[in-house]
């Protein structure tokens, strides 16, 4: 059984102007111990996908369709109370800007211990001991559990956030831009730590980022999102070495190739993502796509498997003549 199955997920936000279709038909799955990278520009639906899985959507957000199964349990049928228990024990999330998420007047270790008491039924002593063990696991000396957040550096706070996310041995951990606001060296250490923990604990992981370049080392597969949908999904090799969707190609061209002998200037992607209250008909990338042709603005492309595990949503797939 798959760890996670997301089928045709649709999550909309109600606004005074209408529904924002933030996630509009997203399908993917994840095995135990596997890491999926979700990548795309800001506002493409990455975080909303994560918040839909954990049912932590902000006010106005609603799952309007589709299914989310975690180890076969249909999350749509769970009550808010049941979801609260599952949230720590089955799935936990490391938020964007989590470094500021600790309560500044409570000891860091206690904030982790509280989760163990609430969700694992531990005694105070057991929970403190567990907090120390989790600190060691993420590379912080256990004796620092009694310190306050202001006594920690940015990188240490992020490690402590990871320790907190691991408190109840979740089967799935979601890192939503977990290295944002950290310097490059610390970023690399945190990604390495997540990678080690995933392997050691056989956890599934979803890593959300707008920076495609950090996913190559960490993930097994990557889903490239655009305007609330997955444009392309495949292995790291598929996405980096055999990209098929014009958006994936354009996204890759935004990064300099440090291995190439040729001097190339990174390209931008002209235009802006569409308004998700009233998205364009057909392919949502059409107004910005260099390869667009007639059908693109009329018909929504199918999410087609072009080789094993490599899915692309583009009318060019299967066409003999490549328009781009
Ligand atoms: Fe471009 Fe058409 Fe493919 Fe969309 S469907 S990415 S517009 S070629």
Tab-separated table of C-alpha atoms and ligand atoms in Angstrom:
chain	number	residue	atom	x	y	z
A	1	UNK	CA	0.000	0.000	0.000
A	2	UNK	CA	1.195	3.483	-0.859
A	3	UNK	CA	1.975	5.815	2.008
A	4	UNK	CA	0.113	8.707	0.411
A	5	UNK	CA	-2.284	8.913	-2.494
A	6	UNK	CA	-3.642	12.247	-3.643
A	7	UNK	CA	-6.248	11.943	-6.389
A	8	UNK	CA	-7.595	14.895	-8.351
A	9	UNK	CA	-7.310	17.219	-5.352
A	10	UNK	CA	-9.139	20.521	-5.700
A	11	UNK	CA	-8.711	23.169	-3.029
A	12	UNK	CA	-10.310	26.571	-3.488
A	13	UNK	CA	-10.320	29.772	-1.449
A	14	UNK	CA	-13.514	31.768	-1.177
A	15	UNK	CA	-13.010	35.496	-1.768
A	16	UNK	CA	-15.358	38.395	-2.425
A	17	UNK	CA	-14.480	38.150	-6.121
A	18	UNK	CA	-15.094	34.418	-6.400
A	19	UNK	CA	-13.221	31.175	-5.777
A	20	UNK	CA	-9.437	31.150	-6.152
A	21	UNK	CA	-8.673	27.727	-7.601
A	22	UNK	CA	-5.358	27.368	-5.808
A	23	UNK	CA	-5.103	23.607	-6.365
A	24	UNK	CA	-7.135	22.344	-9.263
A	25	UNK	CA	-6.830	18.658	-10.000
A	26	UNK	CA	-3.556	17.493	-8.473
A	27	UNK	CA	-2.718	13.773	-8.493
A	28	UNK	CA	0.380	12.071	-7.116
A	29	UNK	CA	1.435	9.281	-4.782
A	30	UNK	CA	4.295	8.583	-2.435
A	31	UNK	CA	5.806	5.352	-1.096
A	32	UNK	CA	7.203	4.793	2.385
A	33	UNK	CA	10.696	6.248	2.596
A	34	UNK	CA	10.305	8.146	-0.673
A	35	UNK	CA	10.914	11.881	-1.151
A	36	UNK	CA	8.860	14.009	-3.521
A	37	UNK	CA	9.894	17.558	-4.358
A	38	UNK	CA	7.081	20.003	-5.131
A	39	UNK	CA	8.445	22.928	-7.080
A	40	UNK	CA	7.068	25.969	-8.871
A	41	UNK	CA	6.687	29.731	-8.696
A	42	UNK	CA	5.086	31.418	-5.688
A	43	UNK	CA	1.333	30.967	-5.695
A	44	UNK	CA	1.350	27.805	-7.837
A	45	UNK	CA	-0.372	25.731	-5.142
A	46	UNK	CA	2.542	23.915	-3.466
A	47	UNK	CA	1.811	25.047	0.064
A	48	UNK	CA	-1.954	24.736	-0.419
A	49	UNK	CA	-1.408	21.110	-1.439
A	50	UNK	CA	0.535	20.513	1.797
A	51	UNK	CA	-2.043	22.320	3.922
A	52	UNK	CA	-4.825	20.305	2.291
A	53	UNK	CA	-3.066	17.049	3.220
A	54	UNK	CA	-2.613	18.154	6.834
A	55	UNK	CA	-6.026	19.911	6.898
A	56	UNK	CA	-4.475	23.119	8.123
A	57	UNK	CA	-5.999	25.361	5.468
A	58	UNK	CA	-6.431	28.992	6.462
A	59	UNK	CA	-9.887	30.560	6.693
A	60	UNK	CA	-11.721	30.529	3.394
A	61	UNK	CA	-9.808	27.483	2.120
A	62	UNK	CA	-11.791	24.362	1.365
A	63	UNK	CA	-11.097	20.999	-0.244
A	64	UNK	CA	-13.721	21.013	-2.989
A	65	UNK	CA	-12.930	17.699	-4.572
A	66	UNK	CA	-10.624	14.721	-4.866
A	67	UNK	CA	-9.254	12.309	-2.306
A	68	UNK	CA	-6.346	12.103	0.113
A	69	UNK	CA	-5.455	8.649	1.417
A	70	UNK	CA	-2.732	8.216	4.002
A	71	UNK	CA	-1.957	4.505	4.389
A	72	UNK	CA	-5.415	3.824	3.033
A	73	UNK	CA	-7.201	6.132	5.514
A	74	UNK	CA	-9.461	8.575	3.696
A	75	UNK	CA	-8.660	11.936	5.270
A	76	UNK	CA	-11.881	13.438	3.954
A	77	UNK	CA	-13.890	11.212	6.303
A	78	UNK	CA	-11.975	12.103	9.488
A	79	UNK	CA	-13.393	14.514	12.049
A	80	UNK	CA	-11.356	17.553	13.138
A	81	UNK	CA	-10.475	15.748	16.391
A	82	UNK	CA	-9.277	12.627	14.548
A	83	UNK	CA	-7.269	14.746	12.137
A	84	UNK	CA	-5.548	16.434	15.076
A	85	UNK	CA	-4.241	13.061	16.295
A	86	UNK	CA	-3.228	11.932	12.818
A	87	UNK	CA	-1.477	15.251	12.204
A	88	UNK	CA	1.369	14.538	14.607
A	89	UNK	CA	1.458	10.772	14.454
A	90	UNK	CA	0.997	10.190	10.726
A	91	UNK	CA	2.009	13.465	9.180
A	92	UNK	CA	3.788	16.549	10.428
A	93	UNK	CA	4.878	19.726	8.747
A	94	UNK	CA	7.871	22.049	9.026
A	95	UNK	CA	6.561	25.461	8.062
A	96	UNK	CA	8.089	28.316	6.102
A	97	UNK	CA	9.796	30.702	8.490
A	98	UNK	CA	9.497	28.095	11.239
A	99	UNK	CA	12.484	29.648	12.964
A	100	UNK	CA	10.147	32.207	14.463
A	101	UNK	CA	7.499	29.672	15.354
A	102	UNK	CA	8.812	28.851	18.842
A	103	UNK	CA	7.192	30.549	21.779
A	104	UNK	CA	9.975	32.897	22.987
A	105	UNK	CA	9.094	32.546	26.678
A	106	UNK	CA	9.046	28.730	26.827
A	107	UNK	CA	12.078	26.452	26.857
A	108	UNK	CA	12.613	24.882	23.443
A	109	UNK	CA	12.730	21.354	24.874
A	110	UNK	CA	9.472	21.888	26.714
A	111	UNK	CA	7.716	22.919	23.508
A	112	UNK	CA	8.729	19.550	22.059
A	113	UNK	CA	7.918	17.658	25.267
A	114	UNK	CA	4.403	19.130	25.296
A	115	UNK	CA	3.696	17.497	21.930
A	116	UNK	CA	4.911	14.132	23.305
A	117	UNK	CA	2.647	14.445	26.365
A	118	UNK	CA	-0.375	15.447	24.280
A	119	UNK	CA	-0.005	12.932	21.476
A	120	UNK	CA	2.017	10.054	22.938
A	121	UNK	CA	0.568	10.082	26.462
A	122	UNK	CA	4.062	10.371	27.989
A	123	UNK	CA	4.745	11.532	31.521
A	124	UNK	CA	6.646	14.797	31.996
A	125	UNK	CA	9.904	12.952	32.691
A	126	UNK	CA	9.506	10.697	29.668
A	127	UNK	CA	8.678	13.680	27.465
A	128	UNK	CA	11.772	15.645	28.577
A	129	UNK	CA	13.900	12.554	27.923
A	130	UNK	CA	12.322	12.199	24.476
A	131	UNK	CA	13.012	15.880	23.722
A	132	UNK	CA	16.695	15.281	24.601
A	133	UNK	CA	16.841	12.215	22.346
A	134	UNK	CA	15.275	14.160	19.488
A	135	UNK	CA	17.805	16.959	20.010
A	136	UNK	CA	20.632	14.425	19.705
A	137	UNK	CA	19.008	12.996	16.584
A	138	UNK	CA	19.103	16.371	14.853
A	139	UNK	CA	22.605	17.195	16.056
A	140	UNK	CA	21.936	19.443	19.064
A	141	UNK	CA	23.450	18.487	22.461
A	142	UNK	CA	20.646	17.114	24.668
A	143	UNK	CA	21.509	19.430	27.572
A	144	UNK	CA	20.332	22.394	25.521
A	145	UNK	CA	16.683	21.358	25.891
A	146	UNK	CA	16.327	23.742	28.804
A	147	UNK	CA	17.408	26.782	26.799
A	148	UNK	CA	15.106	29.416	25.312
A	149	UNK	CA	14.707	30.170	21.581
A	150	UNK	CA	16.800	33.371	21.767
A	151	UNK	CA	19.790	31.253	22.864
A	152	UNK	CA	19.691	29.321	19.561
A	153	UNK	CA	21.156	30.354	16.190
A	154	UNK	CA	18.917	30.264	13.082
A	155	UNK	CA	20.253	26.882	11.983
A	156	UNK	CA	19.778	25.404	15.456
A	157	UNK	CA	16.219	26.686	15.665
A	158	UNK	CA	15.514	25.006	12.355
A	159	UNK	CA	17.056	21.758	13.645
A	160	UNK	CA	14.872	22.059	16.751
A	161	UNK	CA	11.824	22.572	14.501
A	162	UNK	CA	12.724	19.353	12.723
A	163	UNK	CA	13.066	17.615	16.120
A	164	UNK	CA	9.588	18.876	16.975
A	165	UNK	CA	8.153	17.591	13.703
A	166	UNK	CA	9.653	14.165	14.501
A	167	UNK	CA	8.280	14.077	18.059
A	168	UNK	CA	5.546	11.520	17.367
A	169	UNK	CA	7.372	9.416	14.752
A	170	UNK	CA	5.343	10.573	11.754
A	171	UNK	CA	5.254	8.391	8.663
A	172	UNK	CA	5.198	11.462	6.440
A	173	UNK	CA	6.960	14.758	6.971
A	174	UNK	CA	6.341	17.829	4.855
A	175	UNK	CA	9.019	20.507	4.667
A	176	UNK	CA	7.528	23.744	3.350
A	177	UNK	CA	10.547	25.788	2.255
A	178	UNK	CA	12.424	24.435	5.308
A	179	UNK	CA	15.649	26.219	4.415
A	180	UNK	CA	14.267	29.641	3.512
A	181	UNK	CA	16.041	32.433	5.386
A	182	UNK	CA	19.098	30.275	6.158
A	183	UNK	CA	22.489	30.943	4.657
A	184	UNK	CA	23.719	28.560	1.967
A	185	UNK	CA	26.026	26.512	4.233
A	186	UNK	CA	23.322	25.971	6.850
A	187	UNK	CA	20.813	25.242	4.083
A	188	UNK	CA	23.022	22.407	2.869
A	189	UNK	CA	23.390	21.027	6.414
A	190	UNK	CA	19.624	21.092	7.023
A	191	UNK	CA	18.891	19.362	3.713
A	192	UNK	CA	21.511	16.736	4.492
A	193	UNK	CA	19.980	16.232	7.925
A	194	UNK	CA	16.489	15.766	6.456
A	195	UNK	CA	17.875	13.311	3.925
A	196	UNK	CA	19.676	11.298	6.659
A	197	UNK	CA	16.621	11.226	8.897
A	198	UNK	CA	14.361	10.153	6.064
A	199	UNK	CA	16.606	7.192	5.318
A	200	UNK	CA	17.213	6.305	8.976
A	201	UNK	CA	13.517	6.500	9.937
A	202	UNK	CA	12.105	5.342	6.561
A	203	UNK	CA	9.754	8.325	6.465
A	204	UNK	CA	8.025	9.631	3.389
A	205	UNK	CA	8.891	13.236	2.688
A	206	UNK	CA	7.468	16.056	0.624
A	207	UNK	CA	9.876	18.910	0.128
A	208	UNK	CA	8.347	22.150	-1.100
A	209	UNK	CA	10.492	24.811	-2.696
A	210	UNK	CA	10.579	27.401	-5.444
A	211	UNK	CA	14.251	26.537	-5.965
A	212	UNK	CA	14.538	23.570	-8.335
A	213	UNK	CA	18.281	23.367	-7.807
A	214	UNK	CA	18.018	22.119	-4.212
A	215	UNK	CA	15.860	19.105	-5.118
A	216	UNK	CA	18.340	17.153	-7.240
A	217	UNK	CA	20.338	15.819	-4.300
A	218	UNK	CA	17.447	15.251	-1.936
A	219	UNK	CA	14.466	13.843	-3.839
A	220	UNK	CA	13.529	10.627	-5.613
A	221	UNK	CA	10.949	12.350	-7.766
A	222	UNK	CA	9.826	15.861	-8.544
A	223	UNK	CA	6.446	17.389	-9.376
A	224	UNK	CA	6.627	20.727	-11.176
A	225	UNK	CA	3.516	22.769	-10.404
A	226	UNK	CA	2.078	25.625	-12.403
A	227	UNK	CA	-1.088	27.608	-11.619
A	228	UNK	CA	-2.648	24.984	-9.354
A	229	UNK	CA	-1.810	21.940	-11.460
A	230	UNK	CA	1.105	19.574	-11.950
A	231	UNK	CA	2.749	20.353	-15.284
A	232	UNK	CA	5.278	17.515	-15.123
A	233	UNK	CA	6.259	14.790	-12.670
A	234	UNK	CA	9.058	12.279	-12.875
A	235	UNK	CA	12.304	11.081	-11.387
A	236	UNK	CA	15.099	13.561	-10.742
A	237	UNK	CA	16.741	12.262	-13.928
A	238	UNK	CA	13.512	12.783	-15.936
A	239	UNK	CA	13.107	16.354	-14.750
A	240	UNK	CA	16.731	17.494	-14.938
A	241	UNK	CA	17.941	15.534	-17.937
A	242	UNK	CA	14.811	14.815	-19.986
A	243	UNK	CA	12.345	17.618	-19.235
A	244	UNK	CA	9.384	17.477	-21.584
A	245	UNK	CA	7.058	20.274	-20.502
A	246	UNK	CA	7.884	23.768	-21.818
A	247	UNK	CA	7.415	25.190	-18.311
A	248	UNK	CA	9.906	22.726	-16.769
A	249	UNK	CA	12.392	23.607	-19.522
A	250	UNK	CA	11.861	27.312	-18.894
A	251	UNK	CA	12.256	26.830	-15.146
A	252	UNK	CA	15.528	24.948	-15.638
A	253	UNK	CA	16.788	27.709	-17.932
A	254	UNK	CA	16.346	30.153	-15.028
A	255	UNK	CA	19.353	28.569	-13.280
A	256	UNK	CA	22.955	28.909	-14.451
A	257	UNK	CA	24.608	25.619	-15.390
A	258	UNK	CA	27.799	25.594	-13.343
A	259	UNK	CA	29.025	22.400	-15.036
A	260	UNK	CA	28.874	23.776	-18.565
A	261	UNK	CA	31.942	25.222	-20.291
A	262	UNK	CA	29.682	27.509	-22.269
A	263	UNK	CA	28.901	30.891	-20.790
A	264	UNK	CA	25.122	31.014	-20.644
A	265	UNK	CA	22.993	33.717	-19.110
A	266	UNK	CA	20.043	32.440	-17.050
A	267	UNK	CA	16.745	33.229	-18.764
A	268	UNK	CA	13.605	34.462	-17.109
A	269	UNK	CA	10.077	33.382	-17.996
A	270	UNK	CA	8.259	36.344	-19.531
A	271	UNK	CA	4.777	37.187	-18.248
A	272	UNK	CA	3.087	36.372	-14.976
A	273	UNK	CA	1.076	33.379	-13.762
A	274	UNK	CA	-2.670	33.603	-14.486
A	275	UNK	CA	-5.358	34.895	-12.152
A	276	UNK	CA	-6.670	31.752	-10.486
A	277	UNK	CA	-10.118	33.251	-9.956
A	278	UNK	CA	-10.586	33.242	-13.702
A	279	UNK	CA	-7.825	31.070	-15.185
A	280	UNK	CA	-7.464	30.814	-18.961
A	281	UNK	CA	-9.227	28.020	-20.832
A	282	UNK	CA	-7.093	25.107	-21.930
A	283	UNK	CA	-3.474	24.972	-20.808
A	284	UNK	CA	-2.815	27.492	-18.045
A	285	UNK	CA	0.734	28.063	-19.238
A	286	UNK	CA	-0.477	29.000	-22.730
A	287	UNK	CA	-0.150	32.814	-22.426
A	288	UNK	CA	3.556	32.413	-21.540
A	289	UNK	CA	4.466	29.383	-23.618
A	290	UNK	CA	6.829	29.731	-26.582
A	291	UNK	CA	5.513	26.467	-28.041
A	292	UNK	CA	1.775	27.223	-27.816
A	293	UNK	CA	-0.430	26.337	-30.772
A	294	UNK	CA	-4.128	26.442	-31.484
A	295	UNK	CA	-5.355	23.605	-29.292
A	296	UNK	CA	-3.502	24.948	-26.241
A	297	UNK	CA	-5.925	27.773	-25.529
A	298	UNK	CA	-8.976	25.579	-26.030
A	299	UNK	CA	-8.408	22.175	-24.474
A	300	UNK	CA	-6.935	21.226	-21.119
A	301	UNK	CA	-4.026	18.864	-21.791
A	302	UNK	CA	-4.238	15.396	-20.322
A	303	UNK	CA	-1.762	14.399	-17.565
A	304	UNK	CA	-0.132	11.685	-19.662
A	305	UNK	CA	2.461	9.060	-18.680
A	306	UNK	CA	5.107	9.336	-21.412
A	307	UNK	CA	7.483	6.775	-19.889
A	308	UNK	CA	7.343	4.797	-16.650
A	309	UNK	CA	6.610	7.235	-13.835
A	310	UNK	CA	7.148	10.306	-16.058
A	311	UNK	CA	3.929	12.316	-16.455
A	312	UNK	CA	3.460	15.431	-18.561
A	313	UNK	CA	0.480	17.699	-19.074
A	314	UNK	CA	1.079	19.216	-22.504
A	315	UNK	CA	-0.551	18.896	-25.939
A	316	UNK	CA	2.878	18.426	-27.494
A	317	UNK	CA	3.138	14.958	-25.988
A	318	UNK	CA	2.457	12.245	-28.485
A	319	UNK	CA	2.595	14.689	-31.366
A	320	UNK	CA	5.051	13.696	-34.041
A	321	UNK	CA	5.920	17.232	-34.843
A	322	UNK	CA	7.476	19.013	-31.893
A	323	UNK	CA	6.304	22.596	-31.969
A	324	UNK	CA	9.169	23.863	-29.916
B	1	LIG	FE1	2.728	25.091	-24.197
B	1	LIG	FE2	0.567	24.089	-25.355
B	1	LIG	FE3	2.129	22.504	-23.967
B	1	LIG	FE4	0.649	24.305	-22.732
B	1	LIG	S1	-0.081	22.566	-23.888
B	1	LIG	S2	2.757	23.872	-22.325
B	1	LIG	S3	0.713	25.977	-24.188
B	1	LIG	S4	2.656	23.586	-25.839
